[in-house]
Short mmCIF file of C-alpha atoms and ligand atoms in Angstrom, two decimals:
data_model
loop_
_atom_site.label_atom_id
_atom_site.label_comp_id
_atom_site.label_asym_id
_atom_site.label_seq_id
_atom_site.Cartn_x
_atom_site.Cartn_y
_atom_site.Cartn_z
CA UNK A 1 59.45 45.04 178.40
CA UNK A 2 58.74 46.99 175.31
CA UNK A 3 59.24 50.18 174.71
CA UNK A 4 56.98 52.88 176.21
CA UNK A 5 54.66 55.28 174.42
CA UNK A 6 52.02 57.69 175.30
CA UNK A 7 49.26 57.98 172.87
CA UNK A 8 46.85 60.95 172.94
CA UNK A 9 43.96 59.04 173.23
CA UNK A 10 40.10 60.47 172.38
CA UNK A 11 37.92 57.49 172.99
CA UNK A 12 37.01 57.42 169.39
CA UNK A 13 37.59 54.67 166.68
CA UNK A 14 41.03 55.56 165.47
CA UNK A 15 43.18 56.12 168.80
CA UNK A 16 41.41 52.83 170.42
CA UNK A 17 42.15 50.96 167.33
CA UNK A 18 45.74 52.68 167.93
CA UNK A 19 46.24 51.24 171.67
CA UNK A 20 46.04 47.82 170.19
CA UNK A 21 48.18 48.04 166.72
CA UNK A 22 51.08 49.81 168.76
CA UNK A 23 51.31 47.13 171.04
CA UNK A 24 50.75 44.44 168.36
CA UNK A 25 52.69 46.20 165.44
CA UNK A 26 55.49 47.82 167.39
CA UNK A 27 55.91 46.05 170.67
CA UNK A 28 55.29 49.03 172.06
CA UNK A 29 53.64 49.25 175.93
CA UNK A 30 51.35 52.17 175.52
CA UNK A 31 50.14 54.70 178.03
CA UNK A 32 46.82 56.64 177.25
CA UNK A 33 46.66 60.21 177.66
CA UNK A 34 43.16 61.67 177.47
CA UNK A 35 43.27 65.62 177.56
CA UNK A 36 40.10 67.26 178.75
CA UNK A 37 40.19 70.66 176.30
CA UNK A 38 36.41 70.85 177.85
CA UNK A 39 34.67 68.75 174.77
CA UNK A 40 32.69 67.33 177.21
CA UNK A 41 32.49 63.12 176.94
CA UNK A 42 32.72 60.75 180.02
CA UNK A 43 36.25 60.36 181.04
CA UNK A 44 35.84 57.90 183.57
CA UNK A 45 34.57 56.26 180.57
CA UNK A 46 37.59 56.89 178.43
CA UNK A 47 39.76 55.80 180.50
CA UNK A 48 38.15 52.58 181.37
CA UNK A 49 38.16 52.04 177.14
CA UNK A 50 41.84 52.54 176.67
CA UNK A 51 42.27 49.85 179.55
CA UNK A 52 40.20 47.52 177.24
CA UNK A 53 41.69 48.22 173.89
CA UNK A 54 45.13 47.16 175.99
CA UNK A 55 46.73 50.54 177.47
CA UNK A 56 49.46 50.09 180.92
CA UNK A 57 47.53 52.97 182.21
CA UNK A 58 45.02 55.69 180.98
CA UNK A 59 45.33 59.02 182.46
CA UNK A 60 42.93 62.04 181.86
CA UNK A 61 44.59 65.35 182.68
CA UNK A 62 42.13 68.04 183.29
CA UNK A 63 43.55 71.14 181.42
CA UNK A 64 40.61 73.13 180.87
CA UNK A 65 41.73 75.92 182.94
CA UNK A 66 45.16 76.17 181.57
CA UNK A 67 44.04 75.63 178.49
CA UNK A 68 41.97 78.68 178.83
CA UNK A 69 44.61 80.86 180.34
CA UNK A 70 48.07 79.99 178.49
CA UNK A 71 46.37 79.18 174.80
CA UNK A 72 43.06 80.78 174.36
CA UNK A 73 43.83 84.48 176.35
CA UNK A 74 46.84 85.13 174.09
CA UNK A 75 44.87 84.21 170.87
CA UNK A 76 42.09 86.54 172.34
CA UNK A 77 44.78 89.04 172.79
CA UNK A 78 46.32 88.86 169.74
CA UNK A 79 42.35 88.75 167.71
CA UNK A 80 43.63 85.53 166.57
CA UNK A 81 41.07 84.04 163.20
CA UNK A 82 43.07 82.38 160.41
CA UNK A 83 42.14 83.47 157.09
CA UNK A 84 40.53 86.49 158.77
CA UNK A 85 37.86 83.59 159.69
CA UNK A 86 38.61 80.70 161.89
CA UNK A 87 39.48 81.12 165.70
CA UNK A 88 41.70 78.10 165.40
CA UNK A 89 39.59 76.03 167.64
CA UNK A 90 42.26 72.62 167.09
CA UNK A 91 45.00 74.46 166.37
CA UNK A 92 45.01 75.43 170.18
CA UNK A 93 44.51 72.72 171.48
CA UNK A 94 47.17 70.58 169.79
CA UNK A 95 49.92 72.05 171.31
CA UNK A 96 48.38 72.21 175.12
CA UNK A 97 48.25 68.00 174.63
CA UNK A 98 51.35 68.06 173.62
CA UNK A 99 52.68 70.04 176.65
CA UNK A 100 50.83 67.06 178.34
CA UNK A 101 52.09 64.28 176.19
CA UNK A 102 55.68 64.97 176.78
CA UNK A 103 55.18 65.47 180.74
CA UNK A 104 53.39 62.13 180.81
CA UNK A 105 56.43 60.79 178.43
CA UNK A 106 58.67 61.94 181.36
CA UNK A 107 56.91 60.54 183.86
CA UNK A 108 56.23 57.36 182.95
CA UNK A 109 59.84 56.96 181.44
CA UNK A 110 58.50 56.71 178.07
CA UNK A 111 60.63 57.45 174.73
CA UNK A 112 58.11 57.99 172.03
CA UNK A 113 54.80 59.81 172.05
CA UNK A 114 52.22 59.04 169.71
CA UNK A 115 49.14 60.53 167.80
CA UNK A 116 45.77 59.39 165.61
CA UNK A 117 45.88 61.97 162.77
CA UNK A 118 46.26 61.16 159.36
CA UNK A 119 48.91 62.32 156.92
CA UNK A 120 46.50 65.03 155.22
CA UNK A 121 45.90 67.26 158.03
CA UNK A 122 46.88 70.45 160.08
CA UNK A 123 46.61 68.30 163.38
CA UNK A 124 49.70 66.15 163.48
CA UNK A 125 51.73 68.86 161.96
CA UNK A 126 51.19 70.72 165.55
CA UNK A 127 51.44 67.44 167.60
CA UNK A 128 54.91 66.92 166.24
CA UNK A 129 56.07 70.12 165.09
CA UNK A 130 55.19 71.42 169.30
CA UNK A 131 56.54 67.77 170.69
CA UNK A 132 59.71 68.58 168.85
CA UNK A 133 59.96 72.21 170.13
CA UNK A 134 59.22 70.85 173.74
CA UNK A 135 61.44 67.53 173.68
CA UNK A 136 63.70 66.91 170.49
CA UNK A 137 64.95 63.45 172.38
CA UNK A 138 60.93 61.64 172.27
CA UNK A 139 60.27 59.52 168.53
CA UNK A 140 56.86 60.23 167.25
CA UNK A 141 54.51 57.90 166.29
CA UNK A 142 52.04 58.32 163.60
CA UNK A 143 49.90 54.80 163.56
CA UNK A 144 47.29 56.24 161.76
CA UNK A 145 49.10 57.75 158.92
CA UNK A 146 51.42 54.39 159.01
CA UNK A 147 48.55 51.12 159.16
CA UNK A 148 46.85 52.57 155.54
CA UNK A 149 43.56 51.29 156.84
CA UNK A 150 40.31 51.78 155.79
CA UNK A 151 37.58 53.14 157.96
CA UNK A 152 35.91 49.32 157.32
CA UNK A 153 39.09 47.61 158.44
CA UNK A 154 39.72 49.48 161.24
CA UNK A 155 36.36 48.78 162.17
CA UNK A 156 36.74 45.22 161.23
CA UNK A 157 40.49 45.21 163.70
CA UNK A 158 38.24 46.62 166.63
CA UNK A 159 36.07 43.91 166.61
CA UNK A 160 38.97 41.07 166.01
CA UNK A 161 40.50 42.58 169.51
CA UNK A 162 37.12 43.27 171.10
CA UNK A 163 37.90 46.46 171.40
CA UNK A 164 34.81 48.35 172.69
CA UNK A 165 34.10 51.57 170.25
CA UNK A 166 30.32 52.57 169.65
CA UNK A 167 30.47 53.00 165.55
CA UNK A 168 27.40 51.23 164.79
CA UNK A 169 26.02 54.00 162.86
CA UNK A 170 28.90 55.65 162.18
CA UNK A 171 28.40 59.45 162.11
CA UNK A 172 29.91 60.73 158.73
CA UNK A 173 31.49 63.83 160.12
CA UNK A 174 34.86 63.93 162.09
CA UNK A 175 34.50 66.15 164.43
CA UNK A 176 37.15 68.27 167.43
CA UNK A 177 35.87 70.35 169.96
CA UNK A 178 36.97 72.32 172.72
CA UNK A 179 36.39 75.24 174.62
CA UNK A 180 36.69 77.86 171.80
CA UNK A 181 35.07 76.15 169.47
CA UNK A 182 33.65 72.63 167.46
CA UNK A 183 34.81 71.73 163.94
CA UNK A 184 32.94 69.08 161.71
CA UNK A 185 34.57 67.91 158.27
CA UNK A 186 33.60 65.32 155.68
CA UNK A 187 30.47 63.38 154.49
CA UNK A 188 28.66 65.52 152.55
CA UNK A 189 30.36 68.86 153.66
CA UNK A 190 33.25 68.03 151.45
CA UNK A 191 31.07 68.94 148.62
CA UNK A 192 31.64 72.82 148.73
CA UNK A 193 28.37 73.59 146.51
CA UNK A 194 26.38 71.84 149.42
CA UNK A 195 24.73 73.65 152.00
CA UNK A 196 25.66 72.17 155.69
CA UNK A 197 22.22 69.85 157.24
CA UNK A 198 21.33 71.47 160.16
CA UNK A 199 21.93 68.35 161.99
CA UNK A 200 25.71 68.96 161.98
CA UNK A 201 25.20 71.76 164.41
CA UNK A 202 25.75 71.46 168.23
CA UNK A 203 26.78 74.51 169.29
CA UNK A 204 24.40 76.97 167.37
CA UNK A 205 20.87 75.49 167.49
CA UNK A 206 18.85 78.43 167.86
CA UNK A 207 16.55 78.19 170.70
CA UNK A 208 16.41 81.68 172.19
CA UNK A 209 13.17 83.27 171.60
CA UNK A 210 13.85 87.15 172.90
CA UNK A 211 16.80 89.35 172.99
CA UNK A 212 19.31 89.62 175.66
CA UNK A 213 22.32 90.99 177.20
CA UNK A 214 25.77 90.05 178.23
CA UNK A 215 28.13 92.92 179.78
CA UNK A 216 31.42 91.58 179.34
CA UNK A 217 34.23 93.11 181.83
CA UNK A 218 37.78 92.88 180.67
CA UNK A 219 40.94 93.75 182.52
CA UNK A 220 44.12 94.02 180.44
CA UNK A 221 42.68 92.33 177.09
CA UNK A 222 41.35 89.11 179.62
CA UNK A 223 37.97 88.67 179.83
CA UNK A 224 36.69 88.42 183.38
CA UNK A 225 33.22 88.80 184.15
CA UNK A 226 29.43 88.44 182.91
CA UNK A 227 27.16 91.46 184.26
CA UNK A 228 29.89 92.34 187.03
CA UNK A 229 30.14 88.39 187.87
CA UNK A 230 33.34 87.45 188.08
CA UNK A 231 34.18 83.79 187.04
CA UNK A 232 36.67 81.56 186.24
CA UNK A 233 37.69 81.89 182.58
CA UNK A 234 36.57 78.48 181.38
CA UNK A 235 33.64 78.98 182.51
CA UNK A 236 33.01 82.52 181.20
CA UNK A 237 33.64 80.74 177.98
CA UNK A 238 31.35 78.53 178.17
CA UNK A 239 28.41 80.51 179.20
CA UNK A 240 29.10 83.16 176.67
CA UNK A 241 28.79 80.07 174.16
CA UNK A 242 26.07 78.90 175.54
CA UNK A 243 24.09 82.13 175.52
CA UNK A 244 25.01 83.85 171.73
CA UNK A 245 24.73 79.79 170.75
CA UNK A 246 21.21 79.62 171.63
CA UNK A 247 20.74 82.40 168.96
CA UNK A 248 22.28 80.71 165.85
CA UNK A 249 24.93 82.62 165.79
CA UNK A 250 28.69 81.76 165.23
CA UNK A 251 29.03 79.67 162.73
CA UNK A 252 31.24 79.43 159.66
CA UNK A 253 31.59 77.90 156.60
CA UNK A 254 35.05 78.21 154.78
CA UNK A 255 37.39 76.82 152.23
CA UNK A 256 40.55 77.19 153.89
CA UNK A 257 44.31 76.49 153.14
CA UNK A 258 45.68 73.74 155.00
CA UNK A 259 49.42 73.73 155.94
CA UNK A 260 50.09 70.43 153.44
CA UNK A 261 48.62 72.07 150.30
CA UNK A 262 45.05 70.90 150.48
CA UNK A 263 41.71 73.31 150.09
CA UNK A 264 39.12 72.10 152.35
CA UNK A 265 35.59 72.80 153.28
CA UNK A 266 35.65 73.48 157.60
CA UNK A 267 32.54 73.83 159.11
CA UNK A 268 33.15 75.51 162.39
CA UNK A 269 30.36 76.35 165.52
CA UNK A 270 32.16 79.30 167.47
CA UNK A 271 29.38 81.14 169.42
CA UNK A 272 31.40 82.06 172.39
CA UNK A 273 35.06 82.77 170.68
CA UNK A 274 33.37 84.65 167.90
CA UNK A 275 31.39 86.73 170.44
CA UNK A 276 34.65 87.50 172.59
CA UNK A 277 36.48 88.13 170.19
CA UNK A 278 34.38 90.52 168.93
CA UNK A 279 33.93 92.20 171.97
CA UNK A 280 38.16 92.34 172.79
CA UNK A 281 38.44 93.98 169.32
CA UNK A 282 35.85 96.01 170.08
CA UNK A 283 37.38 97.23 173.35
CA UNK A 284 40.74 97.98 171.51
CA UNK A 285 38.86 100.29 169.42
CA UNK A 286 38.43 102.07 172.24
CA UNK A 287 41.26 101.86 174.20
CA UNK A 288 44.30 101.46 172.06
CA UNK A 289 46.63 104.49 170.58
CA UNK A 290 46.11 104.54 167.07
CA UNK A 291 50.07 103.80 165.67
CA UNK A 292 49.80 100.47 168.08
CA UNK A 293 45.91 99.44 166.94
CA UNK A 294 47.78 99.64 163.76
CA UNK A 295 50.80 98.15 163.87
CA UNK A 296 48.84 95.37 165.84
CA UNK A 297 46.42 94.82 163.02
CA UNK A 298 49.32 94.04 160.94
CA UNK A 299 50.50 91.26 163.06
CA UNK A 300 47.66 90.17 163.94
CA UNK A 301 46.80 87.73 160.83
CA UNK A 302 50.27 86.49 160.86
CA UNK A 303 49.81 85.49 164.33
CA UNK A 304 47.29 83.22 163.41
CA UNK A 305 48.96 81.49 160.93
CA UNK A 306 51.93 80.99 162.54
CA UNK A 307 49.63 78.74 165.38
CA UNK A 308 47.69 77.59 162.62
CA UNK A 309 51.23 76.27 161.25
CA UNK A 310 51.61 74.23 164.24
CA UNK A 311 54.43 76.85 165.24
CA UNK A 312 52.89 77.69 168.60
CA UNK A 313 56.18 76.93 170.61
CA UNK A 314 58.47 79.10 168.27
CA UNK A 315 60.50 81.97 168.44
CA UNK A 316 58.81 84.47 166.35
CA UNK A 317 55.51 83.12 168.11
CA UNK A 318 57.19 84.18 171.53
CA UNK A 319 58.22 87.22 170.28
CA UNK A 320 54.78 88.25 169.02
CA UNK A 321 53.16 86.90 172.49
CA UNK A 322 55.41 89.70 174.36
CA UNK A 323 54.36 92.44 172.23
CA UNK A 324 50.75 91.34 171.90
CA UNK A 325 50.82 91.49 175.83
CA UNK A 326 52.42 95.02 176.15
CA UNK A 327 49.39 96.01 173.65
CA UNK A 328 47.20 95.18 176.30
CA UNK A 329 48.31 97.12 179.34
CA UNK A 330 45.00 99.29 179.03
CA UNK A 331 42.56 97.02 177.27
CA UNK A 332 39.95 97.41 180.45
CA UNK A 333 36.49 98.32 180.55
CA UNK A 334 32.91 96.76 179.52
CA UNK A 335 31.51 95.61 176.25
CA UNK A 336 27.63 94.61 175.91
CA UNK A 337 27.42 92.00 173.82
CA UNK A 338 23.93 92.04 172.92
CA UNK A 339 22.08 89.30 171.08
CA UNK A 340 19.09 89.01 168.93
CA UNK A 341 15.92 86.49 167.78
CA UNK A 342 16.78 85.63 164.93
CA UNK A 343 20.35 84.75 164.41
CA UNK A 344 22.25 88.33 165.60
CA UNK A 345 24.98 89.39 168.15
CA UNK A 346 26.68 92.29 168.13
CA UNK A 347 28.38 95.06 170.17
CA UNK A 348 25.71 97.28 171.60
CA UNK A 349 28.52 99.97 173.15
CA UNK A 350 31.31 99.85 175.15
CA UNK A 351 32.96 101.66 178.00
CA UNK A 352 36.57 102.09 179.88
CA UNK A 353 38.04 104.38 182.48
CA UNK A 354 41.17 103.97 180.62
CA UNK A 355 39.49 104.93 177.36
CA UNK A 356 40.68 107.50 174.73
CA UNK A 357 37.08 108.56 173.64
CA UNK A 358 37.31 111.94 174.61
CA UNK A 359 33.95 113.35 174.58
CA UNK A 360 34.97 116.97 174.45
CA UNK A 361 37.47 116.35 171.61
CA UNK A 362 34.76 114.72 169.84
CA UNK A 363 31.78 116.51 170.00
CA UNK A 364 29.68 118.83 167.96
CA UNK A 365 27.43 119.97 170.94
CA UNK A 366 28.22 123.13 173.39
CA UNK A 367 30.74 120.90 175.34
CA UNK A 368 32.81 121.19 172.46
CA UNK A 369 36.83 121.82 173.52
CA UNK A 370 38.55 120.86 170.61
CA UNK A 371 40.92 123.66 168.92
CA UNK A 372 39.44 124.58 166.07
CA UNK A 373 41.97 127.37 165.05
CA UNK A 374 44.68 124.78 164.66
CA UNK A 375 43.15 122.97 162.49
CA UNK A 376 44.12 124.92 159.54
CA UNK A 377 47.60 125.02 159.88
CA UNK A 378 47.23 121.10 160.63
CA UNK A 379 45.50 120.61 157.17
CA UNK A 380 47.99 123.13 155.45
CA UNK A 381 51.00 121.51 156.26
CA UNK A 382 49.49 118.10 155.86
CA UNK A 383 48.52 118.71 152.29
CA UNK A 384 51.61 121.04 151.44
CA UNK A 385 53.28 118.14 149.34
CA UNK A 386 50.35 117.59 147.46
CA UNK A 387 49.98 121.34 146.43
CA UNK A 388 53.12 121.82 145.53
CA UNK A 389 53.08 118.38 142.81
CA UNK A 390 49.59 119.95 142.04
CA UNK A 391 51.11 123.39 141.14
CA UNK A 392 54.14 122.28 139.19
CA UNK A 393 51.82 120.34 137.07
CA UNK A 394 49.53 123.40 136.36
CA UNK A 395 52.69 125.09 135.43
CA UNK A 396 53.59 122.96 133.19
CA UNK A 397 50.06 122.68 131.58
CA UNK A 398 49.65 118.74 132.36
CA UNK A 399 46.09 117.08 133.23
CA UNK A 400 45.87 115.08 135.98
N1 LIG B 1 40.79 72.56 159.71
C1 LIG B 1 40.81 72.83 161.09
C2 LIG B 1 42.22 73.02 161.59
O1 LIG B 1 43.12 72.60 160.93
C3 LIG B 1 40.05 71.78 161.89
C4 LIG B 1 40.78 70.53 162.19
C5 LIG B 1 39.92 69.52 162.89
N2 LIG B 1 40.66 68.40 163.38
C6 LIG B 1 40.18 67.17 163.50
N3 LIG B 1 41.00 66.25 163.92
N4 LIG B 1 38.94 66.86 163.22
O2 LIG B 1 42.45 73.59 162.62
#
């Protein structure tokens, strides 16, 4: 008996291709791991493809919900978009399968994992970098970066082992979705001058033909409800992106920095984390002490590198996690997200018992209860310092 592996396994070209050159290449016995991240696709399906292609077993672990609770709530928390921009739709999700791929490893008394990402991108960086973090004892195996071949061969391999993969007209984008988000690369996108075709959209095909409105309730910085429905996170997600999708809105198109030195062109469809997002910040605004909004906005983009940077089990990431979650002890109230034909959502107001909108503190009508006379001691004081640099100077006859 051969050595045992478990490849994350997608149903696609690559990681089918991968079943088979393990086992012929590296005598290994493989076990496929599919990871439902909710991208939708037919698992039973999956499964029955790995099977073909020559997997022991093919397992599909359903980790939608804690997907949703242990990855995506404390990049919500934290306001998490790399670059200011991306939600970090795969970066998420990377180390979640990972969590996975080293259980399965343990279960099925297995000594290597493996992956189906190539040597340029982010992706296996936070497969191995989080297996390593999780289980420094498991080899990692990289067939894709190792076999060096072409799309055409691989193709041309499938076929030799009858391994079932539906690339007859192969789509020229690579795409990865889950909950939070979808992200298409290559074909003609990697031309940055070129305007996206519409027909890479999914996500954001803008049906909707009259406004609407979505109350969002959150309690502690956790979104929880839709109009005073509660539901189960995943699936708040996903009607959120369904709804602000049907509008066009949530898309991006950026050149970003990958983590091994290359510029790239993303296209990314991110109705429903955009929108949330939004409307989390939004709440903050309203319920967070101004030294801690602060100090929190400074974090917050390093945050989002540092999972970007496939350093989501790490100690600085840990670190950050506990203080992004003491931020959030009073991040509860309502948002309405309200969304517009064509192409618009935004935040229409917001509300929160816990709140530190003080109406009489900020208004200029009767109900007025703000101090006035202390005001000018306030300012005095404040600008003391500068009257004092200001005065020396007149003294001494300079301009300023
Ligand atoms: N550039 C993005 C990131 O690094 C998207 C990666 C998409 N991954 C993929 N295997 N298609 O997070």
């Amino acid at each position: 008996m051969g050595k045992r592996v478990v490849l994350a396994y997608s149903g696609g070209l690559d990681t089918s291709v991968a079943v088979k050159w393990l086992g012929e290449e590296k005598g290994m016995e493989v076990i496929a791991l599919a990871a439902d991240v909710g991208q939708g696709g037919d698992f039973d399906e999956i499964r029955r493809r790995a099977l073909v292609a020559g997997a022991v077993e093919a397992v599909v672990v359903d980790c939608k919900e804690e997907y949703a609770r242990d990855f995506v709530v404390p990049a919500l928390k934290a306001n998490a978009k790399y670059e200011g921009k991306y939600p970090l739709v795969s970066s998420l999700s990377r180390p979640i399968i990972a969590k996975h791929l080293v259980a399965a490893a343990r279960e099925h008394g297995a000594e290597a994992i493996a992956h189906g990402c190539t040597g340029k991108g982010n992706d296996q960086v936070r497969f191995e970098v989080s297996t390593r973090a999780l289980a420094p004892d498991l080899d990692i195996v990289a067939p894709v970066r190792e076999w060096g071949l072409t799309r055409e061969q691989s193709i041309e391999y499938a076929a030799r082992f009858d391994i079932p993969v539906t690339v007859t007209k192969a789509s020229p984008y690579s795409i990865d979705q889950n909950l939070w988000g979808r992200t298409i690369e290559c074909g003609i996108l990697e031309d940055p001058w070129e305007q996206p075709p519409e027909e890479v959209y999914e996500l954001t095909t803008p049906t909707a033909t009259e406004a609407t409105e979505l109350t969002i309730g959150f309690v502690q910085g956790v979104p929880v409800s839709i109009d005073g429905k509660e539901l189960p996170l995943h699936e708040l997600i996903e009607r959120v992106t369904t709804v602000v999708g049907s509008y066009g809105w949530g898309r991006i198109d950026m050149v970003e920095n990958r983590r091994v030195g290359i510029k790239s062109r993303e296209i990314y469809e991110c109705p429903g984390s955009l929108a949330l997002l939004m409307a989390h910040a939004d709440l903050e605004d309203l319920t967070l002490e101004r030294d801690l909004a602060h100090e929190k906005a400074r974090l917050e983009p390093r945050y989002a590198e540092l999972v970007y940077d496939g350093l989501w089990f790490s100690p600085l990431k840990q670190a950050l996690d506990a203080f992004v979650a003491e931020s959030q002890r009073f991040v509860t109230g309502e948002v309405r997200l309200r969304c517009e034909v064509p192409g618009r959502c935004i935040v229409a107001g917001r509300r929160s018992e816990v709140g530190l909108y003080d109406y009489g503190l900020a208004t200029y009508e009767a109900a007025d209860k703000f101090r006035h006379q202390d005001a000018e001691g306030f300012v005095r004081l404040w600008g003391l310092g500068i009257e004092t640099w200001a005065n020396r100077q007149v003294r001494k006859g300079e301009t300023r």
